[in-house]
Each structure stands twice: as C-alpha cells, then as structure tokens.
Amino acid sequence: MTAMEQPAEDAFHFYAEVRITDSPRRPELAGRLGAILGITEPKDPEVPPAYAIMVDDYDYTVQFERHELTPTGRDRKHEDYY
C-alpha cells in the first residue's frame, strides 16, 4: 500500500485535543477545550463510540458524543494527565 492509499488517521484518538462545540446536557461546557482520555467500544457496530473528555480546569472526565466535539488538530501527551 502506498502513502496515497493509506487511510487518513481519525482525528478522534487518545490525547487528541478537542473543543466542545455543542453540549445540550452540559451547556456550560460549550466552547471549552479538553483532551480525549477514553473511548467506548460498543458491541453493536451501529452504535457510535462516546468519548471521555478531560475538560481543561476540571477534576474529572465528561462523556460526549462525536458530534458534540471538534478536533483542534493538536495532540496532548500522556504525561500531561498521568
């Protein structure tokens, strides 16, 4: 497989920085930045994964669906959190 044929990397991976763009359950978090620290693996392939986001300046992760997040294109490091 050549470089042209390789699939593009999914922007929603561990430690990817994301902006919360929509959050009906947590509207106060809209616009905040964070990083993906967890990704669910649903048994049903029709169910999309959810993402555990460590929101900046929060003490815990918050779960979001993919459509509620926008990747910034930047990655953070494991050492930033552990």
Coordinates of C-alpha atoms in Angstrom, one line a residue:
M1 CA 0.0 0.0 0.0
T2 CA 1.4 3.4 -0.9
A3 CA 1.1 6.6 1.1
M4 CA -1.6 7.8 -1.2
E5 CA -3.7 4.6 -0.5
Q6 CA -3.4 4.7 3.3
P7 CA -6.5 5.8 5.2
A8 CA -6.3 9.2 7.0
E9 CA -5.9 9.0 10.7
D10 CA -9.0 9.5 12.7
A11 CA -8.8 12.9 14.5
F12 CA -10.7 11.4 17.4
H13 CA -7.9 9.4 19.1
F14 CA -6.4 9.2 22.6
Y15 CA -5.0 12.5 23.8
A16 CA -6.3 14.5 20.8
E17 CA -7.3 18.0 21.8
V18 CA -10.9 18.8 21.1
R19 CA -13.3 21.8 21.6
I20 CA -16.7 21.1 23.0
T21 CA -19.0 22.7 20.3
D22 CA -22.4 21.5 21.4
S23 CA -23.5 20.1 24.7
P24 CA -27.2 20.0 25.4
R25 CA -26.6 18.1 28.7
R26 CA -23.8 20.4 29.8
P27 CA -24.3 23.8 28.1
E28 CA -21.8 25.5 30.5
L29 CA -19.0 23.5 28.8
A30 CA -19.7 24.6 25.2
G31 CA -16.6 26.3 23.8
R32 CA -14.2 24.7 26.4
L33 CA -11.1 22.7 25.4
G34 CA -10.1 19.3 26.6
A35 CA -8.4 16.0 25.6
I36 CA -9.8 12.6 24.8
L37 CA -8.8 10.2 27.7
G38 CA -11.3 7.5 27.0
I39 CA -13.2 6.0 24.0
T40 CA -16.1 3.5 24.4
E41 CA -16.1 0.3 22.3
P42 CA -19.8 -0.5 21.8
K43 CA -20.5 -4.2 21.0
D44 CA -23.1 -3.1 18.4
P45 CA -21.3 -1.7 15.3
E46 CA -24.3 0.6 14.7
V47 CA -23.7 2.4 18.0
P48 CA -21.1 5.1 17.7
P49 CA -18.4 5.4 20.3
A50 CA -18.6 8.0 23.1
Y51 CA -15.6 10.0 24.3
A52 CA -14.4 10.7 27.8
I53 CA -13.0 14.3 27.7
M54 CA -10.8 15.7 30.4
V55 CA -12.0 19.3 30.2
D56 CA -9.3 21.8 31.0
D57 CA -9.6 23.1 34.6
Y58 CA -11.9 20.2 35.6
D59 CA -11.1 17.5 38.0
Y60 CA -12.9 14.7 36.2
T61 CA -13.8 13.5 32.7
V62 CA -17.2 14.2 31.0
Q63 CA -18.7 12.0 28.3
F64 CA -19.6 13.4 24.9
E65 CA -20.8 12.1 21.6
R66 CA -18.6 12.7 18.5
H67 CA -21.0 15.3 17.0
E68 CA -20.6 17.4 20.2
L69 CA -16.8 17.8 19.6
T70 CA -14.5 19.4 17.1
P71 CA -10.8 18.3 16.9
T72 CA -8.3 21.2 17.1
G73 CA -5.6 19.3 15.2
R74 CA -3.3 19.3 18.2
D75 CA -2.3 16.3 20.3
R76 CA -1.5 16.4 24.0
K77 CA 0.8 13.9 25.8
H78 CA 0.1 11.0 28.2
E79 CA 2.4 12.8 30.7
D80 CA 0.0 15.8 30.7
Y81 CA -2.5 13.7 32.6
Y82 CA -0.7 10.8 34.3

